[in-house]
PDB file of C-alpha atoms in Angstrom:
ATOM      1  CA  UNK U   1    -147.353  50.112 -38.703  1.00  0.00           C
ATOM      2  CA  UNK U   2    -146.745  46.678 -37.786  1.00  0.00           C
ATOM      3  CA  UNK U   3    -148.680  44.505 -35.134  1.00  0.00           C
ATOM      4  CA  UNK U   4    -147.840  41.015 -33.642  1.00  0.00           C
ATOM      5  CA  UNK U   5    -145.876  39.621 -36.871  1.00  0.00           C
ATOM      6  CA  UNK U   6    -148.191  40.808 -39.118  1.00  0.00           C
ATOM      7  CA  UNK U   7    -146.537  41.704 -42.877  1.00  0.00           C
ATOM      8  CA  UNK U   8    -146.429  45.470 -43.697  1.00  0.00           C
ATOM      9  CA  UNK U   9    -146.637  47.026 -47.068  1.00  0.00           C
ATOM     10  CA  UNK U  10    -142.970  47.237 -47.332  1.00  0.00           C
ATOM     11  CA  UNK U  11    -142.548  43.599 -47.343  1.00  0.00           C
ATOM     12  CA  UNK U  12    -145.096  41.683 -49.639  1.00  0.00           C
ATOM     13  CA  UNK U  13    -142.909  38.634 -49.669  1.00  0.00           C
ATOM     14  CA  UNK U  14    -143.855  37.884 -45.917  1.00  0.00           C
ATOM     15  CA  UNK U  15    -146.312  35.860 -45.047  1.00  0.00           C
ATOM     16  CA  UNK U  16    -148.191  37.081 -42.012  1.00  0.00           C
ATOM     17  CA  UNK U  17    -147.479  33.696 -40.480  1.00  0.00           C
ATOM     18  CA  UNK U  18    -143.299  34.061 -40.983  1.00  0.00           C
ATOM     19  CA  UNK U  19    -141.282  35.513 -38.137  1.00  0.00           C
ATOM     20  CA  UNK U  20    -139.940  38.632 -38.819  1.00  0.00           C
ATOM     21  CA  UNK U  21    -135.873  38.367 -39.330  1.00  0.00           C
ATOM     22  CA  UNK U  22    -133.799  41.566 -38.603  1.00  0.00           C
ATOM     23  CA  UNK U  23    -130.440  40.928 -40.221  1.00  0.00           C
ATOM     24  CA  UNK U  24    -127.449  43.096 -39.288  1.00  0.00           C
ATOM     25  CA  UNK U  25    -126.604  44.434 -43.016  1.00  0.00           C
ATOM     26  CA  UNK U  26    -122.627  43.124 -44.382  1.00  0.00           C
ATOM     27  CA  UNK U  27    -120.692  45.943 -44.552  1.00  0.00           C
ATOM     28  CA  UNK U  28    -118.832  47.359 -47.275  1.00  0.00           C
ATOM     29  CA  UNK U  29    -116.153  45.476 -48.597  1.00  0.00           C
ATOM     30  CA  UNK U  30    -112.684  46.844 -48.630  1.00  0.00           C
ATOM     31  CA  UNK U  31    -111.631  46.963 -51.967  1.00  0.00           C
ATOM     32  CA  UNK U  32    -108.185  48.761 -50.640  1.00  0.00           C
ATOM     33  CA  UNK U  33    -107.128  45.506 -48.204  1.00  0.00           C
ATOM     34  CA  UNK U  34    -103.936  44.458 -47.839  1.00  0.00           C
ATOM     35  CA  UNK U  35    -105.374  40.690 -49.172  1.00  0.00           C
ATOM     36  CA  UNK U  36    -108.436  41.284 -51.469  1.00  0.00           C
ATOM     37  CA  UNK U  37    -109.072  38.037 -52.758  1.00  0.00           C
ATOM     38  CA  UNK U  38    -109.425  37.226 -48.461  1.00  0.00           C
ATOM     39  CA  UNK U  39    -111.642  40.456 -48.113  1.00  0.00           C
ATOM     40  CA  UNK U  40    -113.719  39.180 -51.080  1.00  0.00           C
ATOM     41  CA  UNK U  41    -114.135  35.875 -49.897  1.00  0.00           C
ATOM     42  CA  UNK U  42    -115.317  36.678 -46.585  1.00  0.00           C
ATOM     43  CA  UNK U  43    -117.370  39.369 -48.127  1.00  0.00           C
ATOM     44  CA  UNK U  44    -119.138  37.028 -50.226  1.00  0.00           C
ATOM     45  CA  UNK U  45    -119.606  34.718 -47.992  1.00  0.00           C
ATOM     46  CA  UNK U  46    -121.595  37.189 -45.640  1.00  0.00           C
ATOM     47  CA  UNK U  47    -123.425  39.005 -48.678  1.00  0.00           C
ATOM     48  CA  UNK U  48    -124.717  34.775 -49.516  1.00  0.00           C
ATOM     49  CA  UNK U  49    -125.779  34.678 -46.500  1.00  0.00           C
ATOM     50  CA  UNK U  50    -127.695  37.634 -46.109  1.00  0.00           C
ATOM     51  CA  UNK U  51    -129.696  37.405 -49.219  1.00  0.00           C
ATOM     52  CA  UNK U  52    -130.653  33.680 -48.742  1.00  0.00           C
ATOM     53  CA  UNK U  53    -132.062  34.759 -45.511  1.00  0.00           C
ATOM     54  CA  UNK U  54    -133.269  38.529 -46.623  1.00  0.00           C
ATOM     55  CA  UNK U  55    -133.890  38.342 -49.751  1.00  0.00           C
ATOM     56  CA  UNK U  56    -135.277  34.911 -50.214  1.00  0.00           C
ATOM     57  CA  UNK U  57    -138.539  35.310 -52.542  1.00  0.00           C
ATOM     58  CA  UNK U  58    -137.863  38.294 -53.847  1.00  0.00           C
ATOM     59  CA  UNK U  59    -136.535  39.184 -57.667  1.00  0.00           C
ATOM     60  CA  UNK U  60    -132.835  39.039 -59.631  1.00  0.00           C
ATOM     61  CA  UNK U  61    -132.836  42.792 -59.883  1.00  0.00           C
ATOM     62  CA  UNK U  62    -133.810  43.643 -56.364  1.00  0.00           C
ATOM     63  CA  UNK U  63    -130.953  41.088 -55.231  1.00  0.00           C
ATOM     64  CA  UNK U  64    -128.716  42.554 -57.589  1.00  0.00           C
ATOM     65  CA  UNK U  65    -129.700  46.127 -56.783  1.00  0.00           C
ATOM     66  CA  UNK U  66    -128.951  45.366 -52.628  1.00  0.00           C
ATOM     67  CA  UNK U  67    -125.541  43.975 -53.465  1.00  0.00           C
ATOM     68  CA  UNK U  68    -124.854  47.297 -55.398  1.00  0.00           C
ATOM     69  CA  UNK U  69    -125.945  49.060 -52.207  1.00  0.00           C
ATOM     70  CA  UNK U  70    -124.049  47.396 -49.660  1.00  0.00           C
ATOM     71  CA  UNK U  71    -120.421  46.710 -51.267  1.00  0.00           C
ATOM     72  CA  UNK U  72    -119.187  49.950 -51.498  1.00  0.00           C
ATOM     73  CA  UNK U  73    -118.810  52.701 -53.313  1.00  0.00           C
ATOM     74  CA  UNK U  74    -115.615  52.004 -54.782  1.00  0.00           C
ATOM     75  CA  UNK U  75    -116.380  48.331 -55.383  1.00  0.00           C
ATOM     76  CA  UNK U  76    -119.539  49.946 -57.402  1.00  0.00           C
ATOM     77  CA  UNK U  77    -116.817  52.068 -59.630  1.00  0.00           C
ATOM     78  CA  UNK U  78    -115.288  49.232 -60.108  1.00  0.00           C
ATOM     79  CA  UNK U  79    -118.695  47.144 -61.105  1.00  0.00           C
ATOM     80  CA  UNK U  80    -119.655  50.000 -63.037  1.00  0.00           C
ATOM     81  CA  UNK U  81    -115.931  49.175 -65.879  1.00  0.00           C
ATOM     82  CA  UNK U  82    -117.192  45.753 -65.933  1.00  0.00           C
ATOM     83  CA  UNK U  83    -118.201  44.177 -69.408  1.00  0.00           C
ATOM     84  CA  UNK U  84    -121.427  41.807 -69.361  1.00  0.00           C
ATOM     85  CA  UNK U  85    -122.896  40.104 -71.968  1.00  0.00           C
ATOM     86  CA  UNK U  86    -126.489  40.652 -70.698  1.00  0.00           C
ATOM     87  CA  UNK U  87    -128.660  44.258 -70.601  1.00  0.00           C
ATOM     88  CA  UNK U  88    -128.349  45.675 -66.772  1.00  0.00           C
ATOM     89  CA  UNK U  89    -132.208  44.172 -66.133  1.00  0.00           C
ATOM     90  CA  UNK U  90    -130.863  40.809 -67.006  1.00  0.00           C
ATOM     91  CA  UNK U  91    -128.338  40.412 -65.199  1.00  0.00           C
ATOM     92  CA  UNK U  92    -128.597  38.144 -62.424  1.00  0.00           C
ATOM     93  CA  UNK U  93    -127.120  38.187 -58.978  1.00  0.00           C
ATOM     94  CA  UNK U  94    -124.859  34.946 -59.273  1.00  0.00           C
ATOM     95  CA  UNK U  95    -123.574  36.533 -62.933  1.00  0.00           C
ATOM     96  CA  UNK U  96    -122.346  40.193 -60.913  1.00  0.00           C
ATOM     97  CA  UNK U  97    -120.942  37.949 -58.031  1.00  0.00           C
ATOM     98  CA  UNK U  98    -119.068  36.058 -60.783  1.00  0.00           C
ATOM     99  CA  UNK U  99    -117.669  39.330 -61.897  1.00  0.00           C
ATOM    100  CA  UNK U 100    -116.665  40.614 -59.226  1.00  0.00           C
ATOM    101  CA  UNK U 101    -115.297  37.323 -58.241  1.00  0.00           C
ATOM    102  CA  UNK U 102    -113.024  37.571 -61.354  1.00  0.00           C
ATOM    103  CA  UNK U 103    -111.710  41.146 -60.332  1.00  0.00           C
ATOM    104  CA  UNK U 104    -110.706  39.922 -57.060  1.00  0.00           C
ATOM    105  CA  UNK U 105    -109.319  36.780 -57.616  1.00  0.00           C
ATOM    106  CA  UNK U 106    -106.568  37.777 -60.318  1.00  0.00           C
ATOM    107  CA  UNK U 107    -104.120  35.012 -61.473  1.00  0.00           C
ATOM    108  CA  UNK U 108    -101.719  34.437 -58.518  1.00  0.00           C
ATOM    109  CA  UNK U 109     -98.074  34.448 -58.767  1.00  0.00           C
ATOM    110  CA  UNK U 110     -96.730  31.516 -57.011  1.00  0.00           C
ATOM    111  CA  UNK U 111     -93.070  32.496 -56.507  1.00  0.00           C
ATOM    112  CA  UNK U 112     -94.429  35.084 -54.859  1.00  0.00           C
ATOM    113  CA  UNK U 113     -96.891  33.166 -52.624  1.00  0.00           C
ATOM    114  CA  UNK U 114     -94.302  31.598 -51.558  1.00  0.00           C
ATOM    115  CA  UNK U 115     -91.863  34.107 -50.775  1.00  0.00           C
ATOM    116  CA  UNK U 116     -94.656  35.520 -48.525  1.00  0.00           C
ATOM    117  CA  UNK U 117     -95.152  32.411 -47.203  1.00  0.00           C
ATOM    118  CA  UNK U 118     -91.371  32.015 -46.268  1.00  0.00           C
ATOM    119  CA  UNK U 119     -90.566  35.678 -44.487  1.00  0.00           C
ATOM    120  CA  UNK U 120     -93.785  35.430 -42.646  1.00  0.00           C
ATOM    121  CA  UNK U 121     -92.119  36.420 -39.221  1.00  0.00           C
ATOM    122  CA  UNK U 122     -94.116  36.699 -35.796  1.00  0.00           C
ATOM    123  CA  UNK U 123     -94.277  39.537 -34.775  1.00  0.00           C
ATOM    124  CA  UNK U 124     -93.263  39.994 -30.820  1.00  0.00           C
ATOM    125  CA  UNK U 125     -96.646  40.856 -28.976  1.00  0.00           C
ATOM    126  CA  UNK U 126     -98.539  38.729 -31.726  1.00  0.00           C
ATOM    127  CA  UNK U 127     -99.939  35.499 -30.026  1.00  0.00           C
ATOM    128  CA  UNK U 128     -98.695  32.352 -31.473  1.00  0.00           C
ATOM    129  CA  UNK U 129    -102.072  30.899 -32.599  1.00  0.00           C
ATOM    130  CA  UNK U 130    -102.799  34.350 -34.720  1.00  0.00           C
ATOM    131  CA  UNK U 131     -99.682  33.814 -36.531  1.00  0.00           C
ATOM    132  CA  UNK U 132    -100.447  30.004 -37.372  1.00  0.00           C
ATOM    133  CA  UNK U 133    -104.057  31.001 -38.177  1.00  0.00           C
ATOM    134  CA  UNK U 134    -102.090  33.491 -40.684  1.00  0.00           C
ATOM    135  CA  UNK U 135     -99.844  31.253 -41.922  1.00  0.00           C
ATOM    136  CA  UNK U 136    -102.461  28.802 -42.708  1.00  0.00           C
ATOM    137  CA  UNK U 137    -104.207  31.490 -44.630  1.00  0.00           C
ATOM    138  CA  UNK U 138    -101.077  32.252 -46.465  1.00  0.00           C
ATOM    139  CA  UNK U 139    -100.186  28.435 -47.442  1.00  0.00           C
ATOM    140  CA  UNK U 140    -103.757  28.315 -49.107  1.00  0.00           C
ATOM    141  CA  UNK U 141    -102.239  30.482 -51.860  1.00  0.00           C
ATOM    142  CA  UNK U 142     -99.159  28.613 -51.986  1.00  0.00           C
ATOM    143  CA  UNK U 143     -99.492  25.718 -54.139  1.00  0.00           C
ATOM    144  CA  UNK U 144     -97.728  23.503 -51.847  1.00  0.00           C
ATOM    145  CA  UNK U 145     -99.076  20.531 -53.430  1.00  0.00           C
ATOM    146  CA  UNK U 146     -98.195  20.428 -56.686  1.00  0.00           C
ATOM    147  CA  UNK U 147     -94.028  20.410 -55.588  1.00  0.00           C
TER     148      UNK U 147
END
């Protein structure tokens, strides 16, 4: 039971004198989206986040071990195909992100970017700053620059 801040037995890596944080957990990521490599991004971004402010202190394997946990379960079939160089208790959480990172982010066509890019139509109820928003998102992918 916990009283006035003080660290229970459940979390060592407090300090009695640290405020207690309670994190809403990421949820899973959708390894089915329309635009993975987006869904990944965000989805790393929010897992970072989370375990620099929940899991600061504690070990590689734990941090590894509450990625697992809170991707998904198909993102964890997926994980489980993947080819490392280092024994499971080795393996760090940057080196699974990495991975994963890898799986999402295949090689990108750009003809096709492109052509998405080009019959990107607005739709008629969509407001016009949702479309530009996705037409920036959509022109990241492009390779604009290099014409």
């Amino acid at each position: 039971m916990e009283t006035r801040g003080e660290a229970t037995s459940s979390e060592p890596d407090r300090s009695p004198a640290e405020p207690r944080i309670n994190l809403k957990q990421p949820g899973n990521l959708d390894m089915e989206a329309r635009d993975l490599p987006l869904a990944w991004k965000r989805w790393k971004e929010t897992i970072s986040l989370y375990m620099e402010l929940a899991m600061a202190g504690r070990d590689e394997k734990m941090k590894v071990k509450r990625s697992l946990y809170l991707i998904s379960r198909d993102a964890r079939e997926v994980y489980k195909t993947m080819q490392f160089t280092s024994d499971p208790a080795e393996r760090t959480l940057a080196k699974v992100l990495k991975a994963l990172d890898d799986h999402c982010n295949p090689k990108r066509n750009k003809t096709v970017e492109r052509y998405k890019f080009f019959i990107r139509m607005q739709e008629p109820t969509e407001p016009v700053e949702k479309f530009i928003t996705e037409l920036k998102i959509l022109e990241n992918t492009c390779s604009f620059e290099t014409l």
